[in-house]
Amino acid sequence: FTCGTNLTTINWLEGRNNVTIYINDSANNLNSSLVSFFVDTTPPTTTATMTTPPGGASYTNGTWTASNVRVDLSTIDNGVGFNSASYPVYCTDTTNTCSPSTFYVPNVDISTGGQSYIRYSANDLLGNVETTKIQTLKIDKTPPNVTILSPTNNTNITNTQLQINISVSDSYSGLSTCLWSNNSGKSNNTLTCG
């Protein structure tokens, strides 16, 4: 560089940089000046650990469970760091559109029935913003519905080929297995659901 000009075209390394400028005059007098600075262009990284029931077995993102789901968030930053009292932030909703703004405290328990989402991110002290991450939670604590439409209960009939009409439904996870049994020894016979 030209003596007396600024250093403007250098791409500094990520992390700690120490730069010393040396100068001497025509009488061989030497002087120097040191500056140290930290370059951080990388946002923090937040990871979610989920269990169901809370504190139980590991929960896999996007699978159905019949229990609440506990979400624990942990954030690391290999740069200047982040304010652990302020980050990460999160939000939960059923439309996957909320903006994370709630300061995280350990053990976030999600109990919303059906499909819901937890969205989270963190910023470091320089304002490097982590892209919002999303986990999908599917909770179904409601049993399926089954109704015998006909015949009515305690009906007396002469037809040995009586058709039994049923109605089945499930609000969240969908029907998986339908079985029937009777008092003549037939048990756990498969029936087409829906």
mmCIF file of C-alpha atoms in Angstrom:
data_model
loop_
_atom_site.group_PDB
_atom_site.id
_atom_site.type_symbol
_atom_site.label_atom_id
_atom_site.label_comp_id
_atom_site.label_asym_id
_atom_site.label_seq_id
_atom_site.Cartn_x
_atom_site.Cartn_y
_atom_site.Cartn_z
ATOM 1 C CA PHE A 1 0.000 0.000 0.000
ATOM 2 C CA THR A 2 1.074 3.587 -0.377
ATOM 3 C CA CYS A 3 2.484 5.140 2.784
ATOM 4 C CA GLY A 4 -0.004 7.563 4.298
ATOM 5 C CA THR A 5 -3.111 5.926 2.823
ATOM 6 C CA ASN A 6 -5.760 3.770 4.408
ATOM 7 C CA LEU A 7 -6.002 -0.007 4.071
ATOM 8 C CA THR A 8 -9.267 -0.367 2.186
ATOM 9 C CA THR A 9 -9.014 -3.397 -0.111
ATOM 10 C CA ILE A 10 -8.138 -6.107 2.398
ATOM 11 C CA ASN A 11 -10.558 -8.964 3.087
ATOM 12 C CA TRP A 12 -9.923 -9.681 6.748
ATOM 13 C CA LEU A 13 -10.180 -13.218 8.123
ATOM 14 C CA GLU A 14 -13.144 -14.325 10.203
ATOM 15 C CA GLY A 15 -12.069 -14.183 13.851
ATOM 16 C CA ARG A 16 -9.258 -12.266 15.602
ATOM 17 C CA ASN A 17 -7.086 -10.008 13.425
ATOM 18 C CA ASN A 18 -3.964 -8.210 14.690
ATOM 19 C CA VAL A 19 -2.558 -5.550 12.384
ATOM 20 C CA THR A 20 0.662 -3.672 13.041
ATOM 21 C CA ILE A 21 1.635 -0.654 10.958
ATOM 22 C CA TYR A 22 5.380 0.117 10.926
ATOM 23 C CA ILE A 23 6.812 3.421 9.821
ATOM 24 C CA ASN A 24 10.278 4.847 9.697
ATOM 25 C CA ASP A 25 11.609 8.240 8.676
ATOM 26 C CA SER A 26 14.667 9.272 6.679
ATOM 27 C CA ALA A 27 16.765 9.338 9.873
ATOM 28 C CA ASN A 28 15.894 5.652 10.530
ATOM 29 C CA ASN A 29 13.575 6.408 13.426
ATOM 30 C CA LEU A 30 11.102 3.532 13.686
ATOM 31 C CA ASN A 31 7.618 3.561 15.153
ATOM 32 C CA SER A 32 4.605 1.226 15.023
ATOM 33 C CA SER A 33 0.984 1.075 15.953
ATOM 34 C CA LEU A 34 -1.092 -2.037 16.639
ATOM 35 C CA VAL A 35 -4.806 -2.559 16.250
ATOM 36 C CA SER A 36 -6.662 -5.738 17.128
ATOM 37 C CA PHE A 37 -10.213 -6.469 15.946
ATOM 38 C CA PHE A 38 -12.560 -9.400 15.636
ATOM 39 C CA VAL A 39 -14.437 -10.100 12.401
ATOM 40 C CA ASP A 40 -17.707 -11.974 12.897
ATOM 41 C CA THR A 41 -20.118 -12.362 9.978
ATOM 42 C CA THR A 42 -21.571 -15.702 11.113
ATOM 43 C CA PRO A 43 -24.837 -15.879 13.066
ATOM 44 C CA PRO A 44 -25.285 -18.149 16.076
ATOM 45 C CA THR A 45 -26.672 -21.661 15.632
ATOM 46 C CA THR A 46 -29.704 -22.828 17.632
ATOM 47 C CA THR A 47 -30.584 -26.509 18.010
ATOM 48 C CA ALA A 48 -33.864 -27.988 19.262
ATOM 49 C CA THR A 49 -34.025 -31.160 21.346
ATOM 50 C CA MET A 50 -37.538 -32.596 21.689
ATOM 51 C CA THR A 51 -38.969 -35.301 23.958
ATOM 52 C CA THR A 52 -42.386 -36.860 24.410
ATOM 53 C CA PRO A 53 -43.778 -37.101 26.958
ATOM 54 C CA PRO A 54 -41.815 -34.135 28.367
ATOM 55 C CA GLY A 55 -38.528 -35.479 29.685
ATOM 56 C CA GLY A 56 -39.214 -38.876 28.076
ATOM 57 C CA ALA A 57 -38.116 -40.453 24.807
ATOM 58 C CA SER A 58 -36.759 -38.446 21.905
ATOM 59 C CA TYR A 59 -39.471 -36.965 19.662
ATOM 60 C CA THR A 60 -38.964 -36.984 15.889
ATOM 61 C CA ASN A 61 -39.966 -33.782 14.113
ATOM 62 C CA GLY A 62 -43.291 -34.130 12.275
ATOM 63 C CA THR A 63 -44.454 -37.466 13.714
ATOM 64 C CA TRP A 64 -47.677 -38.108 15.642
ATOM 65 C CA THR A 65 -47.604 -38.547 19.416
ATOM 66 C CA ALA A 66 -50.357 -38.912 22.022
ATOM 67 C CA SER A 67 -48.475 -36.788 24.587
ATOM 68 C CA ASN A 68 -47.246 -33.234 25.020
ATOM 69 C CA VAL A 69 -43.853 -32.444 23.463
ATOM 70 C CA ARG A 70 -41.054 -30.690 25.367
ATOM 71 C CA VAL A 71 -38.738 -28.508 23.322
ATOM 72 C CA ASP A 72 -35.357 -27.429 24.681
ATOM 73 C CA LEU A 73 -33.295 -24.950 22.671
ATOM 74 C CA SER A 74 -29.531 -24.481 22.855
ATOM 75 C CA THR A 75 -27.562 -21.802 21.047
ATOM 76 C CA ILE A 76 -23.845 -21.592 20.313
ATOM 77 C CA ASP A 77 -21.877 -18.776 18.722
ATOM 78 C CA ASN A 78 -18.252 -19.159 17.666
ATOM 79 C CA GLY A 79 -17.882 -15.412 17.140
ATOM 80 C CA VAL A 80 -18.337 -12.533 19.559
ATOM 81 C CA GLY A 81 -21.144 -14.335 21.379
ATOM 82 C CA PHE A 82 -24.764 -13.514 22.148
ATOM 83 C CA ASN A 83 -26.770 -12.292 25.105
ATOM 84 C CA SER A 84 -27.990 -15.566 26.653
ATOM 85 C CA ALA A 85 -30.665 -13.674 28.606
ATOM 86 C CA SER A 86 -32.192 -12.423 25.338
ATOM 87 C CA TYR A 87 -31.631 -15.271 22.906
ATOM 88 C CA PRO A 88 -32.776 -17.562 21.534
ATOM 89 C CA VAL A 89 -36.312 -16.323 20.921
ATOM 90 C CA TYR A 90 -39.224 -18.495 19.841
ATOM 91 C CA CYS A 91 -42.938 -18.578 19.042
ATOM 92 C CA THR A 92 -45.548 -21.305 18.545
ATOM 93 C CA ASP A 93 -48.610 -21.356 16.310
ATOM 94 C CA THR A 94 -50.704 -23.599 14.076
ATOM 95 C CA THR A 95 -50.128 -21.682 10.825
ATOM 96 C CA ASN A 96 -46.295 -21.548 10.703
ATOM 97 C CA THR A 97 -46.339 -17.757 10.330
ATOM 98 C CA CYS A 98 -45.480 -16.326 13.771
ATOM 99 C CA SER A 99 -42.346 -14.232 14.335
ATOM 100 C CA PRO A 100 -40.065 -15.429 17.156
ATOM 101 C CA SER A 101 -40.141 -12.857 19.967
ATOM 102 C CA THR A 102 -40.605 -14.782 23.240
ATOM 103 C CA PHE A 103 -37.385 -15.084 25.234
ATOM 104 C CA TYR A 104 -36.558 -18.739 25.724
ATOM 105 C CA VAL A 105 -36.712 -20.362 29.138
ATOM 106 C CA PRO A 106 -35.894 -24.072 29.528
ATOM 107 C CA ASN A 107 -38.572 -26.725 29.118
ATOM 108 C CA VAL A 108 -41.082 -25.317 26.632
ATOM 109 C CA ASP A 109 -43.976 -27.805 26.733
ATOM 110 C CA ILE A 110 -46.276 -27.861 23.699
ATOM 111 C CA SER A 111 -49.770 -29.294 24.208
ATOM 112 C CA THR A 112 -51.690 -27.925 21.208
ATOM 113 C CA GLY A 113 -53.723 -30.681 19.558
ATOM 114 C CA GLY A 114 -53.205 -31.270 15.853
ATOM 115 C CA GLN A 115 -50.291 -29.900 13.882
ATOM 116 C CA SER A 116 -48.434 -26.926 15.309
ATOM 117 C CA TYR A 117 -45.046 -25.301 14.885
ATOM 118 C CA ILE A 118 -42.255 -23.881 16.996
ATOM 119 C CA ARG A 119 -40.138 -21.258 15.242
ATOM 120 C CA TYR A 120 -36.878 -20.006 16.765
ATOM 121 C CA SER A 121 -33.702 -18.043 16.074
ATOM 122 C CA ALA A 122 -30.912 -16.065 17.716
ATOM 123 C CA ASN A 123 -28.836 -12.941 17.045
ATOM 124 C CA ASP A 124 -25.282 -12.349 18.151
ATOM 125 C CA LEU A 125 -23.929 -9.175 19.768
ATOM 126 C CA LEU A 126 -23.080 -7.731 16.333
ATOM 127 C CA GLY A 127 -26.568 -8.307 14.946
ATOM 128 C CA ASN A 128 -25.802 -11.371 12.816
ATOM 129 C CA VAL A 129 -29.256 -12.959 12.571
ATOM 130 C CA GLU A 130 -29.805 -16.704 12.401
ATOM 131 C CA THR A 131 -32.334 -17.791 9.806
ATOM 132 C CA THR A 132 -35.538 -18.800 11.587
ATOM 133 C CA LYS A 133 -35.693 -22.552 12.126
ATOM 134 C CA ILE A 134 -38.937 -24.524 12.302
ATOM 135 C CA GLN A 135 -39.968 -27.767 13.966
ATOM 136 C CA THR A 136 -43.340 -29.400 13.226
ATOM 137 C CA LEU A 137 -45.190 -30.927 16.177
ATOM 138 C CA LYS A 138 -48.125 -33.328 15.801
ATOM 139 C CA ILE A 139 -50.086 -34.078 18.965
ATOM 140 C CA ASP A 140 -53.224 -36.227 19.067
ATOM 141 C CA LYS A 141 -54.619 -36.884 22.565
ATOM 142 C CA THR A 142 -58.190 -37.314 21.326
ATOM 143 C CA PRO A 143 -59.504 -40.866 20.742
ATOM 144 C CA PRO A 144 -61.168 -41.586 17.393
ATOM 145 C CA ASN A 145 -64.965 -41.534 17.177
ATOM 146 C CA VAL A 146 -66.977 -44.692 16.506
ATOM 147 C CA THR A 147 -70.760 -44.872 16.308
ATOM 148 C CA ILE A 148 -72.920 -47.871 15.446
ATOM 149 C CA LEU A 149 -75.640 -46.437 13.186
ATOM 150 C CA SER A 150 -77.690 -49.598 12.847
ATOM 151 C CA PRO A 151 -79.106 -51.725 14.251
ATOM 152 C CA THR A 152 -80.101 -49.778 17.332
ATOM 153 C CA ASN A 153 -78.917 -51.197 20.636
ATOM 154 C CA ASN A 154 -80.974 -54.097 22.093
ATOM 155 C CA THR A 155 -82.835 -54.704 18.825
ATOM 156 C CA ASN A 156 -84.562 -58.101 18.428
ATOM 157 C CA ILE A 157 -84.226 -59.484 14.898
ATOM 158 C CA THR A 158 -84.726 -62.658 12.873
ATOM 159 C CA ASN A 159 -82.055 -61.886 10.228
ATOM 160 C CA THR A 160 -78.801 -63.870 10.659
ATOM 161 C CA GLN A 161 -77.168 -61.846 7.867
ATOM 162 C CA LEU A 162 -77.704 -58.521 9.607
ATOM 163 C CA GLN A 163 -75.508 -55.705 8.340
ATOM 164 C CA ILE A 164 -74.000 -53.495 11.026
ATOM 165 C CA ASN A 165 -73.495 -49.926 9.816
ATOM 166 C CA ILE A 166 -70.852 -47.833 11.547
ATOM 167 C CA SER A 167 -69.426 -44.343 11.350
ATOM 168 C CA VAL A 168 -65.761 -43.768 12.275
ATOM 169 C CA SER A 169 -63.645 -40.612 12.244
ATOM 170 C CA ASP A 170 -60.556 -39.064 13.753
ATOM 171 C CA SER A 171 -59.897 -35.349 14.180
ATOM 172 C CA TYR A 172 -56.098 -35.314 13.967
ATOM 173 C CA SER A 173 -53.805 -38.218 13.120
ATOM 174 C CA GLY A 174 -56.224 -40.286 11.041
ATOM 175 C CA LEU A 175 -57.555 -43.790 11.497
ATOM 176 C CA SER A 176 -55.015 -46.567 11.695
ATOM 177 C CA THR A 177 -56.726 -49.833 12.623
ATOM 178 C CA CYS A 178 -60.361 -50.925 12.887
ATOM 179 C CA LEU A 179 -61.195 -54.230 14.584
ATOM 180 C CA TRP A 180 -64.350 -56.023 15.661
ATOM 181 C CA SER A 181 -65.200 -58.879 17.989
ATOM 182 C CA ASN A 182 -68.349 -60.557 19.259
ATOM 183 C CA ASN A 183 -69.513 -62.835 22.060
ATOM 184 C CA SER A 184 -69.286 -66.016 19.915
ATOM 185 C CA GLY A 185 -65.487 -66.108 20.091
ATOM 186 C CA LYS A 186 -64.551 -63.935 17.131
ATOM 187 C CA SER A 187 -62.131 -61.269 18.306
ATOM 188 C CA ASN A 188 -59.780 -58.703 16.764
ATOM 189 C CA ASN A 189 -61.080 -59.199 13.230
ATOM 190 C CA THR A 190 -59.867 -56.526 10.848
ATOM 191 C CA LEU A 191 -62.367 -54.115 9.357
ATOM 192 C CA THR A 192 -61.711 -51.506 6.669
ATOM 193 C CA CYS A 193 -61.506 -48.070 8.325
ATOM 194 C CA GLY A 194 -63.466 -45.149 6.897
#
